[in-house]
CSV table of C-alpha atoms and ligand atoms in Angstrom, one decimal:
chain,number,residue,atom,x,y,z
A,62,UNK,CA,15.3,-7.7,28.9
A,63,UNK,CA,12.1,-7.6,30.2
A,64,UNK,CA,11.0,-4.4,29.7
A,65,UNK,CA,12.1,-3.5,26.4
A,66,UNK,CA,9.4,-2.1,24.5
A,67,UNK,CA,8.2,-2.5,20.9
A,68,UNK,CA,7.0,-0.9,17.8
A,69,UNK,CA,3.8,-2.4,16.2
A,70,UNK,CA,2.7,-1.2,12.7
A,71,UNK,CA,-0.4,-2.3,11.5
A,72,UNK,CA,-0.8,-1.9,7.3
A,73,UNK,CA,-4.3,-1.5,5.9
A,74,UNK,CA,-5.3,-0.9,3.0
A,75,UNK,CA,-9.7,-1.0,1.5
A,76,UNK,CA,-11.6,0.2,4.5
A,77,UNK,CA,-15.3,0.3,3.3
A,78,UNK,CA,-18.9,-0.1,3.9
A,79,UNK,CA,-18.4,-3.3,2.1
A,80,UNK,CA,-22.2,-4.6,1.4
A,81,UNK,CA,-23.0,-1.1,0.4
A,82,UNK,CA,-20.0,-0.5,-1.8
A,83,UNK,CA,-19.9,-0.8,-5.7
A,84,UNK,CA,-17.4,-3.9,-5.1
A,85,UNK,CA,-18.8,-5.7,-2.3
A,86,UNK,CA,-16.2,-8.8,-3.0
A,87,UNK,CA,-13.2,-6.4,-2.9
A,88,UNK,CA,-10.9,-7.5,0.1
A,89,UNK,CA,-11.1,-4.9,2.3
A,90,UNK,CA,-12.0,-4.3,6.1
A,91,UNK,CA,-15.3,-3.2,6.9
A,92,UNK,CA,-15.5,-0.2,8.5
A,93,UNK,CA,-17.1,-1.1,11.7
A,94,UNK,CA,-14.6,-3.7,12.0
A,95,UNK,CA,-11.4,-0.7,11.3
A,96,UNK,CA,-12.9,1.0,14.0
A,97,UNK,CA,-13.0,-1.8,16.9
A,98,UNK,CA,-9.8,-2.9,15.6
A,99,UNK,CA,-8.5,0.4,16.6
A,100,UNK,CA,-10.3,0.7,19.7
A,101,UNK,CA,-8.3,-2.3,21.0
A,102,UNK,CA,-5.3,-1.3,19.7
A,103,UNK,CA,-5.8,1.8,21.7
A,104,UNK,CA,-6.7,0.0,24.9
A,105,UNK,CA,-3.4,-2.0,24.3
A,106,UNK,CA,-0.9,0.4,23.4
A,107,UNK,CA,0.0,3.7,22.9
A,108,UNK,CA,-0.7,4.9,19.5
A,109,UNK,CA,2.2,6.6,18.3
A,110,UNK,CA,3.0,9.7,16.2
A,111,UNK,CA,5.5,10.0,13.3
A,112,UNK,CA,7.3,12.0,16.0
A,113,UNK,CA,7.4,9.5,18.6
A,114,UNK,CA,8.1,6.8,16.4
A,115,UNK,CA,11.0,8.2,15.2
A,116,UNK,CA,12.5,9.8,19.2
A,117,UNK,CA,11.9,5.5,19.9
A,118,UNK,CA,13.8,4.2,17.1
A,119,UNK,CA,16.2,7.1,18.0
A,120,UNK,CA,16.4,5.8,21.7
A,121,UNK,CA,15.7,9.2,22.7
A,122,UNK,CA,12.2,7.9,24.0
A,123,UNK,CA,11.3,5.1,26.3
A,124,UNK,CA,7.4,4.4,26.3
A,125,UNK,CA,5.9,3.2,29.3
A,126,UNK,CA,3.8,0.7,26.9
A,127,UNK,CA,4.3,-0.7,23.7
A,128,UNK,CA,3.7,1.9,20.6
A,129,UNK,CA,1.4,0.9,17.8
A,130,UNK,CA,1.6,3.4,14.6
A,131,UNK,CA,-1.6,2.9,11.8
A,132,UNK,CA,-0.2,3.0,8.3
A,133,UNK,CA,-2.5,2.9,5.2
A,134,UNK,CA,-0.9,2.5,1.6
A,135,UNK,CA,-2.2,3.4,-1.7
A,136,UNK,CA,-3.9,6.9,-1.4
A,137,UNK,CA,-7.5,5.5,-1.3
A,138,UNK,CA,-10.1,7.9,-1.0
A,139,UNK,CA,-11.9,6.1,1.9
A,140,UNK,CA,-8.3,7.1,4.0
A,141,UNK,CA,-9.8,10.5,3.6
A,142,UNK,CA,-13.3,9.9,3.7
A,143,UNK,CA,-13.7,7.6,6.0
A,144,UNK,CA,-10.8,6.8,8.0
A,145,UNK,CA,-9.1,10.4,9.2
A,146,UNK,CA,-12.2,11.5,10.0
A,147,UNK,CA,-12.3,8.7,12.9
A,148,UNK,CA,-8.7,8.8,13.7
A,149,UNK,CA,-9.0,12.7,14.1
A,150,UNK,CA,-11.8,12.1,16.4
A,151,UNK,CA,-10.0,9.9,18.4
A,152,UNK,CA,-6.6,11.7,18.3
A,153,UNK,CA,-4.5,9.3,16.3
A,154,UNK,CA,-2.2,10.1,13.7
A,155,UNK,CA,-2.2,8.3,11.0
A,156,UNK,CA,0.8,7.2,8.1
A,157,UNK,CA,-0.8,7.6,4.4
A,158,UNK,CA,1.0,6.8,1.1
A,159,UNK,CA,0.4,8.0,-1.8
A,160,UNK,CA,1.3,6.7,-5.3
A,161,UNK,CA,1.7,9.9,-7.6
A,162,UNK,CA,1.0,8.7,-11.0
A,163,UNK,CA,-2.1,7.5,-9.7
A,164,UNK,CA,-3.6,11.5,-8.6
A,165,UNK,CA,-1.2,13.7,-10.9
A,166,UNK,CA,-2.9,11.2,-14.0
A,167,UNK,CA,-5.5,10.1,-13.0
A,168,UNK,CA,-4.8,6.4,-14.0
A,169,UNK,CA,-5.6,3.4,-12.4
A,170,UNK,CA,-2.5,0.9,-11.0
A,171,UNK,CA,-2.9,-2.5,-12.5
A,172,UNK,CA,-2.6,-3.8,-8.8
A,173,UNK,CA,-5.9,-2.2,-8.6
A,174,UNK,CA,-7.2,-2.8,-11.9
A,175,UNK,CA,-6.8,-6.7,-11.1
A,176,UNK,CA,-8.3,-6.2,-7.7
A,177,UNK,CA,-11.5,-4.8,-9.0
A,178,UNK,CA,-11.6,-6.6,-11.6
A,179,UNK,CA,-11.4,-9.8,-9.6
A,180,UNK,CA,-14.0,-8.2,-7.5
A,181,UNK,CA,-16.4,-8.1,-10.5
A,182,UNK,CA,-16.2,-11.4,-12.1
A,183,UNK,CA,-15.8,-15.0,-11.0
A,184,UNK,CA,-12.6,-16.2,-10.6
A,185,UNK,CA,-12.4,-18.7,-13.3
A,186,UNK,CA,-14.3,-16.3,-15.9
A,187,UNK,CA,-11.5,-13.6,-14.7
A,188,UNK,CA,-8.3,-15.8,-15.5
A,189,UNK,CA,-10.0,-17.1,-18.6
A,190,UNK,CA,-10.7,-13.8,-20.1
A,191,UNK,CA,-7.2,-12.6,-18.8
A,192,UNK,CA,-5.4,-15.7,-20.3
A,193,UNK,CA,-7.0,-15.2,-23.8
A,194,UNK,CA,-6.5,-12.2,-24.4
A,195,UNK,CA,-2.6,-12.7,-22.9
A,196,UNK,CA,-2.2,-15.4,-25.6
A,197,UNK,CA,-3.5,-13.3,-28.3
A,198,UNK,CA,-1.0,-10.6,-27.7
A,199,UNK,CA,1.6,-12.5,-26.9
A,200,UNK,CA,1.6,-16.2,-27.5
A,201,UNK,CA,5.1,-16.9,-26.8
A,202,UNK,CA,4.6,-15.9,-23.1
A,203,UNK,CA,5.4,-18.9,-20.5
A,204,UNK,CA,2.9,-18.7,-17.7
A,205,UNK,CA,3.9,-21.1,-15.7
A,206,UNK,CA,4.5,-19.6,-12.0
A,207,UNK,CA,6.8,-20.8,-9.0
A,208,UNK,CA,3.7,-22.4,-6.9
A,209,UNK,CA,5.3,-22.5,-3.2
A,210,UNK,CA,6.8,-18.7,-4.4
A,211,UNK,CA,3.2,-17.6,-5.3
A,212,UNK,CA,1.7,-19.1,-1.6
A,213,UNK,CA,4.3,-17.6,-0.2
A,214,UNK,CA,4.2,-14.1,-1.5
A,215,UNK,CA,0.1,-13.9,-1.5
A,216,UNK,CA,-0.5,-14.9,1.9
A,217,UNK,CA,-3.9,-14.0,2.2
A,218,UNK,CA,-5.0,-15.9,-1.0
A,219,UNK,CA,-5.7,-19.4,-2.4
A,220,UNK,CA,-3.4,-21.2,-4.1
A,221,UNK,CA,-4.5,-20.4,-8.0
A,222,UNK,CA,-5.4,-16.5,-7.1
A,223,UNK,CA,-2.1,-16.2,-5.8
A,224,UNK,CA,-0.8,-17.9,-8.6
A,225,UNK,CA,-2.5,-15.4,-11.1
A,226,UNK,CA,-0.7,-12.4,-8.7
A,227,UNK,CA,2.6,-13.5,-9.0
A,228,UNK,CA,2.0,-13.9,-12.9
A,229,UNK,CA,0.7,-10.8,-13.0
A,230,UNK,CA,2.4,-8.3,-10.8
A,231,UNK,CA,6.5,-10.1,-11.2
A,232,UNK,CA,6.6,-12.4,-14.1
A,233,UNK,CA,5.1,-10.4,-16.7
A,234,UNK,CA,6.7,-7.2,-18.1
A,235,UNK,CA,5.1,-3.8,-17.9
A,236,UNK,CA,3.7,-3.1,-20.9
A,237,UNK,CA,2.3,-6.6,-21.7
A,238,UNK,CA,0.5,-6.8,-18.3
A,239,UNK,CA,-0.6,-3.0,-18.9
A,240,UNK,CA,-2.3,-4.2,-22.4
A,241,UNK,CA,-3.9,-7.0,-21.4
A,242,UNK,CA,-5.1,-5.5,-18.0
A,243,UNK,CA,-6.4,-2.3,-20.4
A,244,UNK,CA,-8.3,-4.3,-22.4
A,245,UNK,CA,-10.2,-6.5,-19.6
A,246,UNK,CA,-10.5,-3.3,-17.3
A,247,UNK,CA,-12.2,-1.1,-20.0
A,248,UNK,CA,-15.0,-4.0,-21.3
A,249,UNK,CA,-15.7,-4.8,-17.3
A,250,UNK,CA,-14.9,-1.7,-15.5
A,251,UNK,CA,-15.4,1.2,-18.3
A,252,UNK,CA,-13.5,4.6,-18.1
A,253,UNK,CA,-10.4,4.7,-15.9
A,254,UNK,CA,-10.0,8.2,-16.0
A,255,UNK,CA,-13.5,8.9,-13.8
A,256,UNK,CA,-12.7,5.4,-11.8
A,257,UNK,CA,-9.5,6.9,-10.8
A,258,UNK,CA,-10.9,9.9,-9.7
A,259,UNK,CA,-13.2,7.4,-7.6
A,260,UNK,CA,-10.8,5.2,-6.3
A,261,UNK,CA,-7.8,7.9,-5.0
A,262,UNK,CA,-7.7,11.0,-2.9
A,263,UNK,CA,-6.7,14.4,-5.4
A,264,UNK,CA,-4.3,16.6,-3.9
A,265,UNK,CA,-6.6,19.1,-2.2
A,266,UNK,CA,-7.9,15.8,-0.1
A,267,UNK,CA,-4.5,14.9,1.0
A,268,UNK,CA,-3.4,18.7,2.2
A,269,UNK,CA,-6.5,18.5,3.9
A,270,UNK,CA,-5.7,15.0,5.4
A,271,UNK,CA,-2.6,16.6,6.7
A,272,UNK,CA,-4.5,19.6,8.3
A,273,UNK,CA,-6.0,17.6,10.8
A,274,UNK,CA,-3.0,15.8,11.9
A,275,UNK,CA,-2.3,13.0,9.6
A,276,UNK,CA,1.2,12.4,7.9
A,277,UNK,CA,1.8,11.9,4.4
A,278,UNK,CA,4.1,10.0,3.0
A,279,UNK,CA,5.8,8.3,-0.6
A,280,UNK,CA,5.0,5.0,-2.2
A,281,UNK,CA,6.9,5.5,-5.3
A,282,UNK,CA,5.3,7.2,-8.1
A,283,UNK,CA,4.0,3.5,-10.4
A,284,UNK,CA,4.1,1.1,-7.9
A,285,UNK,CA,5.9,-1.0,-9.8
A,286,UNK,CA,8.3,-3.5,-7.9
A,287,UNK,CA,11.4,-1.2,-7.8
A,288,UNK,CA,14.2,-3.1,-8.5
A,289,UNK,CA,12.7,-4.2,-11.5
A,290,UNK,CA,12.8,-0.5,-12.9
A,291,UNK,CA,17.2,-1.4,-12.7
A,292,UNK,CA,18.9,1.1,-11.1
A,293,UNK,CA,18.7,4.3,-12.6
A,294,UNK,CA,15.0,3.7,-13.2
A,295,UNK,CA,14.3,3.3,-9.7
A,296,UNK,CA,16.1,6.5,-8.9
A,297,UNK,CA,14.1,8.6,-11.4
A,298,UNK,CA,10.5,6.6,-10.2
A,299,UNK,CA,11.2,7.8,-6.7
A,300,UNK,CA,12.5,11.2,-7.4
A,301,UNK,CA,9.8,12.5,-9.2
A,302,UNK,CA,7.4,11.2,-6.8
A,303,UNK,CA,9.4,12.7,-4.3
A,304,UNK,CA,9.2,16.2,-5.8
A,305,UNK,CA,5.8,15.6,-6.3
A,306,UNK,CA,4.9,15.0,-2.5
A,307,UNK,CA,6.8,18.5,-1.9
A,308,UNK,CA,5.6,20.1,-4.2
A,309,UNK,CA,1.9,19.2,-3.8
A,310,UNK,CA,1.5,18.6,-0.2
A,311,UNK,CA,2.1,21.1,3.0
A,312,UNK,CA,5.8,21.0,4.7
A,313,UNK,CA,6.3,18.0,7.4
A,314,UNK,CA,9.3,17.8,9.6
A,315,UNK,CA,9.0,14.1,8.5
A,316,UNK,CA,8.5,12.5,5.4
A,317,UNK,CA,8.2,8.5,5.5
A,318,UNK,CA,7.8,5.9,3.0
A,319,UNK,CA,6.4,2.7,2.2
A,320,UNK,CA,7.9,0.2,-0.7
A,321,UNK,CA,5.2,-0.8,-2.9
A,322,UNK,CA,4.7,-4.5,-2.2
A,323,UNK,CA,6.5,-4.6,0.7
A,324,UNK,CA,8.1,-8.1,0.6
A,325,UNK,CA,11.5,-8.4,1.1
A,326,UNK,CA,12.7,-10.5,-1.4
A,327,UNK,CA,11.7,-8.5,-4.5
A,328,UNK,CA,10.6,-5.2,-3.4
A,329,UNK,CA,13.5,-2.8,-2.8
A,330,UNK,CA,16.7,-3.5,-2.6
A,331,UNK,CA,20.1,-1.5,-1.6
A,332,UNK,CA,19.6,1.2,-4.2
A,333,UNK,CA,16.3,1.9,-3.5
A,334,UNK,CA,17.4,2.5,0.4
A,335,UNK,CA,20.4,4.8,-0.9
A,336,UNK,CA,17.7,6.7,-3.6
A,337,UNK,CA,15.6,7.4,-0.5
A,338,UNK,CA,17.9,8.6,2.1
A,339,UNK,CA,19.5,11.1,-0.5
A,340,UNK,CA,16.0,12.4,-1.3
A,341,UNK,CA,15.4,12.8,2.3
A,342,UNK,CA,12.5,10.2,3.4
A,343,UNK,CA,12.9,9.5,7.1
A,344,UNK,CA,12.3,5.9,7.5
A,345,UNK,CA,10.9,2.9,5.5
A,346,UNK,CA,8.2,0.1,5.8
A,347,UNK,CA,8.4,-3.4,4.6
A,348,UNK,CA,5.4,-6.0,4.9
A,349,UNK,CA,7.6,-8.0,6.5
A,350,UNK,CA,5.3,-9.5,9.9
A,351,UNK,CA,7.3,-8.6,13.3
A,352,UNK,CA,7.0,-5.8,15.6
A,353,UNK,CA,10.2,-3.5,15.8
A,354,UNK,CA,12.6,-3.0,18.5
A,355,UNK,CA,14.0,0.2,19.2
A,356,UNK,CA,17.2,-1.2,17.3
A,357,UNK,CA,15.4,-1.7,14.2
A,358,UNK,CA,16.3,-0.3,10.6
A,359,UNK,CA,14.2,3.4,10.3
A,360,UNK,CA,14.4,1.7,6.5
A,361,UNK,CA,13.6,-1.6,7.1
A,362,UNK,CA,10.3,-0.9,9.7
A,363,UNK,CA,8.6,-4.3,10.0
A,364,UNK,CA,4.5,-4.3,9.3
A,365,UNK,CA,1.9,-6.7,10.4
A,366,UNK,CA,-1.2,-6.6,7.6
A,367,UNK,CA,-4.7,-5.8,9.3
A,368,UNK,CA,-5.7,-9.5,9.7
A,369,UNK,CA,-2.8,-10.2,11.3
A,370,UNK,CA,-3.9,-8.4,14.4
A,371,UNK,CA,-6.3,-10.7,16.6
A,372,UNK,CA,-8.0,-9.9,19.6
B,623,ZN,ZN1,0.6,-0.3,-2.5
């Protein structure tokens, strides 16, 4: 059909002043480059509301152009410092989820605490360092990686950084990668407690993202791959999260969420899709690249990343 219109989501997640940040090497998009990004997203399409999104993937609404909806993951405090300022001014809505452990704690995720970390030493210093101190606490650990997995997985990578991810964020168990991360983030980094109030928005920040017109929404409460939590474990990770978000943030008619992750292949699975319609979420994002027809799964929404997006 030739008219059948699509969804696009575009994911972002650092949006900085990159050469006058702290972390100048942190993979981000510079700000200047967010906003023309957006610009020509908004020449393109119409820029959708949580509302509209949902009336299309209802069928109850037939856009005359293509929708594109902005998502941002991770609660970072530039989403309310820097980018719903812009998006008010220009009358977009934008998605933003927040990982609860990571305000109600004030902690650090150790997705983060490798991204900065990486940020702040070079590459081969970093895995050195985070090898070592891997094989003193435990030297029985295998580190080999799946290679073509790791590429795969960490698209925007090379080939030994994305290696070094997958180690770190699926091969590893929790509270090994939490120790050795700990260790290396503390003699690099310093105090996670004042970083994290750095690096996230705090609650009153996000009920004020929602008073000018942006939507909150869940992205579990560690960010931890969820199906790796087993089944009750993901349950109880997304409900209090979930209770969280309501009891923290202002009422919305719709609450979304986004899976930690994203990918397909090891970030959610059934369970987590039951866990989340019973607690009441609306709809879903993957990282999986494709726009969405107005057939698609409200649970399995399709994403393309920021630099996926050329003009
Ligand atoms: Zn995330």
């Amino acid at each position: 059909m030739s008219n059948e219109r699509f969804l696009r989501v575009v994911n972002y997640h650092y949006v900085r002043d990159l050469p006058n940040s702290n972390y100048p090497r942190i993979k981000g998009l510079h700000i200047n480059a967010f906003r023309s990004q957006v610009k020509a997203l908004q020449a393109r399409y119409i820029m959708a509301t949580m509302e509209q999104t949902m009336a299309f993937l209802s069928g109850e609404f037939q856009p005359s152009r293509d929708l594109c909806l902005l998502t941002f993951d991770d609660g970072l405090k530039e989403h309310y410092s820097i980018v719903t300022p812009y998006l008010a001014e220009n009358n977009i809505q934008g998605l933003f989820f927040l990982t609860t452990a990571c305000i109600e704690e004030h902690s650090v995720l150790s997705v983060h605490k490798n991204h900065f970390l990486m940020a702040s030493l070079e590459f081969q210093e970093y895995r050195n360092a985070f090898l070592t101190n891997l094989a003193k606490i435990s030297p029985e650990t295998n580190t080999h990686v799946d290679p073509i997995k790791a590429a795969a997985t960490y698209r925007f990578d090379t080939q030994d950084v994305a290696e070094l991810k997958l180690l770190l964020n699926f091969h590893l168990n929790d509270s090994l990668r939490q120790q050795v991360l700990d260790g290396l983030f503390q003699q690099y980094l310093g105090d996670e407690f004042l970083f994290a109030q750095e690096l996230y928005v705090d609650w009153n920040e996000a009920r004020a993202m929602q008073e000018l017109g942006m939507i909150l929404g869940g992205h579990s409460h560690r960010h931890i791959p969820l199906p790796k939590l087993g089944d009750a474990g993901q349950r109880e990770d997304l409900r209090i999260s979930t209770e969280l978000l309501r009891k923290r943030l202002l009422p919305q008619q719709h609450l979304p969420f986004s899976y930690p992750y994203g990918n397909p292949v090891a970030s959610f699975n059934e369970i987590t899709i039951g866990a989340l319609q019973e607690l009441g979420y609306s709809c879903a994002f993957t990282t999986q690249v494709n726009p969405n027809a107005a057939t698609q799964d409200w649970f399995l929404l399709n994403r393309f990343d920021t630099v996926d997006v050329k003009f």
